[in-house]
Amino acid sequence: MNKPVPTTAFSACPHDCPSTCALDVELLEDGRIGRVRGSSLNSYTAGVICAKVARYAERLYHPDRLLKPLRRVGTKGEGRFEEISWEAALDLIAEKFLAVEAEFGAQSVWPYHYAGTMGLAQRDSIHRFRHAKGYSLQFDSFCTNMAWTGYVAGTGKLAGPDPREMAVSDQIVIWGTNPVATQVNVMTHAIAARKKRGANIIVVDVYRTETMKQADIGLVLKPGTDAALACAIMHVLFRDGFADREYLEKYTDCPADLEAHLASRTPEWAAAITGLSAAQIEEVARLIGAVKKTYFRLGYGFTRSRNGAVGMHAAASIGAVTGCWQYEGGGVFHNNGAIYELNKAMIEAPELKDPTVRALDQSLIGRILTGDEAALLGGPEVHAMLIQNTNPVSVAPEQELVKKGFAREDLFTVVHEQFMTETAKMADIVLPATQFLEHDDIYKGGGHQYLMLGPKVVDAPEGPRENILVINELARRLGAKDHPGFEMSARDHIDWMLRNSGYGTLAELEAGRWVDLQPDFETAHFLNGFGHADGKFHFRPDWGRSAAPNKPLGAPMGPWSTMPELPDQWDSIERTDERHPFRLVTAPARSFLNSTFNETATSVAKEKRPEVWLRSEDAARFGIADGDLVKMGNGRGVVTLHARFYEELTPGTVISEGIWPNEAFPDGRGINTLTGADPVAPYGGAAFHDTAVWIRKA
């Protein structure tokens, strides 16, 4: 008898915004899922996904998954809970929130969320809830701000050449991203160009990543020195006749000023700053100048540094000097966010938003929950929270403050989660959440051009409920302002958004799986003009007043007035000193995605344990041997983890990959104990890869 062939359903990955891969999900006879594969029909995913999502069944059917609502019965953080019904849980939440509102005002309630799911209906409905109640807003300062700001400072728009053009490029420069670990599709198209066209792959990063190991040329530079490298490359381009002067005159704002400014930014000057040799910089600059069809894929590493906006802007400026934007397979790309012109009014209810309500900075959650008046923006203390799609007790900076804040007995915390994360352990009420294959949603890919449907594929176990249901039920109990969005399902929201954005209907999207929104070549390559009012690429941004996709109320922030007028190295990074001789970069791990997947056995087995990677000569200064238990610290705290010798980074740089739970460290303090939350210029953000530390043997 022939073994039955599994059927296949389609979906989209909710975990990684640049990739947002198109998925084919194997459905087994017993109603469970089997293997998850990348869709070969989608021209960006191209049949390839990361290993952690390929084995998603391990996460979906994990024995530790949350299945019942829970009420805390022990002390905060102790992890003792009792089961409670959904009705009782929702009633209790409403009772507590109303009591807090009555005593301290509506702004003392803070709905806190982020990107554990990238789904537009399930993730963003929390805004409809906060607007309808007048609760505190959230300024999103994780992940994107410095990179987005720096890119748009030049281009005027968060968009760029079709990412699929990497496959027809003659040279790909991958800068500030490790796509082998975090955006596997970038490598799919880059490797295709190498195989078919003999394209060079050049990788720029702060250590020899798995991506750099696949490159033709790898540049390992000191953290926070990207702008110096970019300026020296442009110096060579002007000096050696590689600058496209006709393009510069037509498409850029001040090419003569830039050339004069860069006259002293020689490879020798940059070598002293970056740790590279002048010969390395000369070689790469000449390759970039000689190969017109060079595609720059600039990543989110820029957004983790205090000078990241300046670094991103400088790197993007290289493409304007060479004029590579003119060619198919050429140009500079970071994110396609601006091409998705989506009407999310029904999801978010912006008409209910009170402009006088404060927007609390998500990165400053530790200071906010411990009563810092500046972080509270002059408003009341936070006394109640609803948390969806994020795990701040693991992922937020200044962890000692974060944990102290969540330990407050006068803070009523509700966490809607899939697993008992470290944030859930600090909650008063824990609500079990569906996973992405168990509910309907719609996704956009920052790193490509597809608007994608992620329909419900399998039934959830009894207990977990989707975000929208929880939001709608709480709104009803709390007497939120009337809004039709609270009466709508996820499918209703998706259909409404599609119809009101001019993208058809849900039925049409279901039939087609995705919509390709890539603009035409001239628009995507800015050949009709860049996004600024003058149509030019701006070498001279008006920092503090420049266009940006995500400006806080009352912008700018940080030391913006000292930002360089033209592309230049800007020493705003957290400097090392005699007491803190190392620069720590907390890079992503291949088998985790932030704190997601660090609960699955296969991912944990692959990553093994929390470690700090450092050069043997640096370790020898402090009597540290390979594999030793060490302490690493600064003024924010101290963590304990194992040392691993890794020679392929610059002296004084140390790397710790992945966000492990605090409890995975011998003394219970995770890596974000050491990272700072101070807002970065010009428009905020947290610099997770920009930390000065000391290290000694434990």
XYZ file of N, CA and C in Angstrom, residues 186-282:
291
model
N 18.993 36.950 0.890
C 20.037 37.806 0.318
C 21.132 36.933 -0.290
N 21.512 35.893 0.435
C 22.559 35.003 -0.067
C 22.085 34.208 -1.272
N 20.809 33.840 -1.296
C 20.271 33.115 -2.452
C 20.549 33.875 -3.739
N 20.248 35.163 -3.741
C 20.391 35.959 -4.957
C 21.842 36.361 -5.209
N 22.594 36.608 -4.158
C 24.009 36.954 -4.338
C 24.793 35.762 -4.891
N 24.553 34.592 -4.356
C 25.253 33.393 -4.839
C 24.839 33.085 -6.280
N 23.563 33.345 -6.612
C 23.117 33.148 -7.998
C 23.904 34.040 -8.950
N 24.140 35.286 -8.543
C 24.915 36.202 -9.383
C 26.356 35.729 -9.538
N 26.913 35.193 -8.480
C 28.288 34.671 -8.575
C 28.352 33.486 -9.544
N 27.388 32.563 -9.426
C 27.408 31.358 -10.261
C 27.165 31.680 -11.730
N 26.223 32.582 -11.994
C 25.831 32.849 -13.378
C 26.671 33.930 -14.043
N 27.177 34.886 -13.251
C 27.825 36.061 -13.835
C 29.254 36.264 -13.338
N 29.683 35.420 -12.405
C 31.000 35.622 -11.824
C 31.081 36.839 -10.941
N 29.951 37.234 -10.360
C 29.901 38.449 -9.538
C 30.783 38.315 -8.301
N 31.415 39.430 -7.930
C 32.136 39.497 -6.656
C 31.135 39.674 -5.519
N 31.447 39.088 -4.376
C 30.699 39.358 -3.146
C 31.680 39.956 -2.146
N 31.405 41.189 -1.737
C 32.225 41.900 -0.756
C 31.394 42.056 0.507
N 31.955 41.694 1.645
C 31.228 41.772 2.911
C 31.997 42.664 3.876
N 31.276 43.591 4.496
C 31.849 44.493 5.501
C 31.140 44.246 6.811
N 31.897 43.928 7.847
C 31.293 43.678 9.161
C 32.360 43.838 10.228
N 31.982 43.612 11.486
C 32.904 43.836 12.598
C 33.551 42.546 13.098
N 33.197 41.418 12.490
C 33.919 40.167 12.715
C 33.677 39.268 11.518
N 34.437 38.194 11.424
C 34.294 37.302 10.269
C 33.085 36.406 10.498
N 31.960 36.865 9.972
C 30.692 36.163 10.129
C 30.617 34.989 9.147
N 29.552 34.196 9.289
C 29.333 33.110 8.333
C 29.132 33.662 6.927
N 28.562 34.852 6.816
C 28.421 35.489 5.506
C 29.777 35.852 4.931
N 30.630 36.425 5.750
C 31.953 36.823 5.269
C 32.767 35.617 4.820
N 32.540 34.468 5.448
C 33.266 33.256 5.053
C 32.913 32.826 3.631
N 31.762 33.281 3.123
C 31.357 32.949 1.755
C 31.708 34.051 0.758
N 32.355 35.106 1.230
C 32.639 36.262 0.381
C 33.946 36.098 -0.387
N 34.085 36.875 -1.457
C 35.354 36.958 -2.170
C 36.316 37.884 -1.429
N 35.762 38.938 -0.849
C 36.553 39.881 -0.057
C 35.777 40.193 1.215
N 36.443 40.120 2.343
C 35.827 40.483 3.613
C 36.631 41.562 4.310
N 35.948 42.592 4.765
C 36.587 43.673 5.514
C 36.078 43.639 6.946
N 36.977 43.364 7.883
C 36.630 43.349 9.304
C 37.125 44.659 9.907
N 36.188 45.516 10.302
C 36.567 46.824 10.819
C 36.128 46.985 12.272
N 36.640 47.996 12.914
C 36.260 48.279 14.289
C 34.811 48.748 14.335
N 34.050 48.339 15.350
C 32.649 48.773 15.444
C 32.533 50.296 15.452
N 31.547 50.790 14.706
C 31.277 52.219 14.701
C 32.177 53.038 13.808
N 32.930 52.384 12.907
C 33.844 53.130 12.029
C 33.443 53.029 10.555
N 32.199 52.648 10.294
C 31.724 52.471 8.916
C 31.853 53.748 8.095
N 31.553 54.883 8.697
C 31.591 56.140 7.949
C 33.007 56.471 7.495
N 33.995 56.159 8.312
C 35.379 56.408 7.906
C 35.724 55.583 6.674
N 35.330 54.309 6.671
C 35.567 53.465 5.496
C 34.854 54.030 4.279
N 33.593 54.407 4.433
C 32.822 54.941 3.306
C 33.464 56.205 2.754
N 33.914 57.079 3.635
C 34.534 58.330 3.174
C 35.827 58.058 2.407
N 36.632 57.115 2.881
C 37.879 56.802 2.188
C 37.604 56.169 0.827
N 36.578 55.335 0.744
C 36.195 54.762 -0.554
C 35.808 55.881 -1.518
N 35.000 56.825 -1.049
C 34.592 57.933 -1.920
C 35.781 58.819 -2.288
N 36.723 58.989 -1.366
C 37.950 59.737 -1.679
C 38.646 59.116 -2.890
N 38.809 57.800 -2.877
C 39.474 57.108 -3.984
C 38.660 57.245 -5.273
N 37.338 57.149 -5.156
C 36.485 57.270 -6.346
C 36.668 58.622 -7.024
N 36.714 59.682 -6.240
C 36.956 61.016 -6.807
C 38.393 61.142 -7.320
N 39.335 60.682 -6.525
C 40.768 60.840 -6.860
C 41.150 60.119 -8.149
N 40.590 58.926 -8.336
C 41.031 58.068 -9.436
C 40.088 58.077 -10.637
N 39.148 59.009 -10.667
C 38.317 59.171 -11.848
C 37.149 58.214 -11.958
N 36.767 57.586 -10.856
C 35.632 56.659 -10.881
C 34.299 57.358 -10.596
N 34.344 58.589 -10.118
C 33.102 59.309 -9.824
C 32.377 59.631 -11.131
N 31.081 59.382 -11.160
C 30.262 59.687 -12.342
C 29.801 61.141 -12.228
N 30.563 62.050 -12.820
C 30.324 63.479 -12.614
C 29.030 63.953 -13.276
N 28.682 63.343 -14.383
C 27.421 63.706 -15.026
C 26.239 63.333 -14.130
N 26.310 62.131 -13.560
C 25.257 61.703 -12.635
C 25.225 62.604 -11.404
N 26.379 62.894 -10.853
C 26.465 63.732 -9.656
C 25.824 65.099 -9.887
N 26.096 65.708 -11.029
C 25.531 67.023 -11.306
C 24.010 66.970 -11.434
N 23.500 65.914 -12.016
C 22.064 65.811 -12.261
C 21.287 65.382 -11.024
N 21.864 64.481 -10.219
C 21.073 63.801 -9.197
C 21.476 64.088 -7.753
N 22.518 64.869 -7.495
C 22.946 65.078 -6.110
C 23.030 66.562 -5.777
N 23.026 66.859 -4.481
C 22.858 68.242 -4.044
C 24.134 69.070 -4.045
N 25.275 68.488 -3.682
C 26.474 69.331 -3.533
C 27.737 68.518 -3.813
N 27.895 67.985 -5.016
C 29.040 67.105 -5.282
C 30.391 67.802 -5.144
N 30.474 69.052 -5.501
C 31.757 69.757 -5.382
C 32.159 69.917 -3.925
N 31.195 70.249 -3.095
C 31.483 70.375 -1.665
C 31.923 69.033 -1.086
N 31.267 67.957 -1.513
C 31.631 66.635 -1.011
C 33.050 66.281 -1.424
N 33.380 66.507 -2.681
C 34.724 66.168 -3.160
C 35.792 66.936 -2.390
N 35.553 68.206 -2.167
C 36.526 69.011 -1.410
C 36.644 68.520 0.024
N 35.512 68.185 0.608
C 35.495 67.693 1.992
C 36.280 66.394 2.129
N 36.158 65.521 1.120
C 36.781 64.195 1.196
C 38.252 64.198 0.823
N 38.783 65.335 0.403
C 40.174 65.383 -0.052
C 41.150 64.888 1.013
N 40.822 65.113 2.269
C 41.715 64.679 3.361
C 41.314 63.338 3.963
N 40.217 62.743 3.463
C 39.746 61.460 4.021
C 40.357 60.312 3.218
N 41.648 60.192 3.342
C 42.414 59.230 2.551
C 42.282 57.820 3.122
N 42.664 56.799 2.347
C 42.701 55.450 2.913
C 43.597 55.338 4.143
N 44.691 56.088 4.160
C 45.572 56.057 5.334
C 44.857 56.630 6.562
N 44.128 57.715 6.348
C 43.326 58.305 7.444
C 42.319 57.291 7.968
N 41.602 56.623 7.065
C 40.582 55.661 7.479
C 41.192 54.410 8.103
N 42.369 54.017 7.619
C 43.019 52.822 8.167
C 43.285 52.986 9.659
N 43.716 54.170 10.058
C 44.006 54.415 11.472
C 42.747 54.348 12.336
N 41.597 54.618 11.739
C 40.327 54.610 12.476
C 39.679 53.234 12.467
N 39.692 52.578 11.311
C 38.917 51.344 11.124
C 39.651 50.080 11.537
N 40.981 50.115 11.574
C 41.755 48.905 11.806
C 42.059 48.139 10.532
N 41.544 48.590 9.395
C 41.883 48.000 8.100
C 43.221 48.564 7.622
N 43.792 47.950 6.602
C 44.980 48.537 5.986
C 44.551 49.465 4.855
N 45.393 50.419 4.541
C 45.103 51.316 3.423
C 44.984 50.525 2.125
N 45.776 49.465 1.982
C 45.728 48.647 0.768
C 44.375 47.957 0.620
N 43.808 47.472 1.722
C 42.476 46.854 1.664
C 41.426 47.858 1.184
N 41.497 49.058 1.719
C 40.521 50.089 1.341
C 40.689 50.471 -0.129
N 41.928 50.629 -0.569
C 42.194 50.952 -1.970
C 41.628 49.872 -2.894
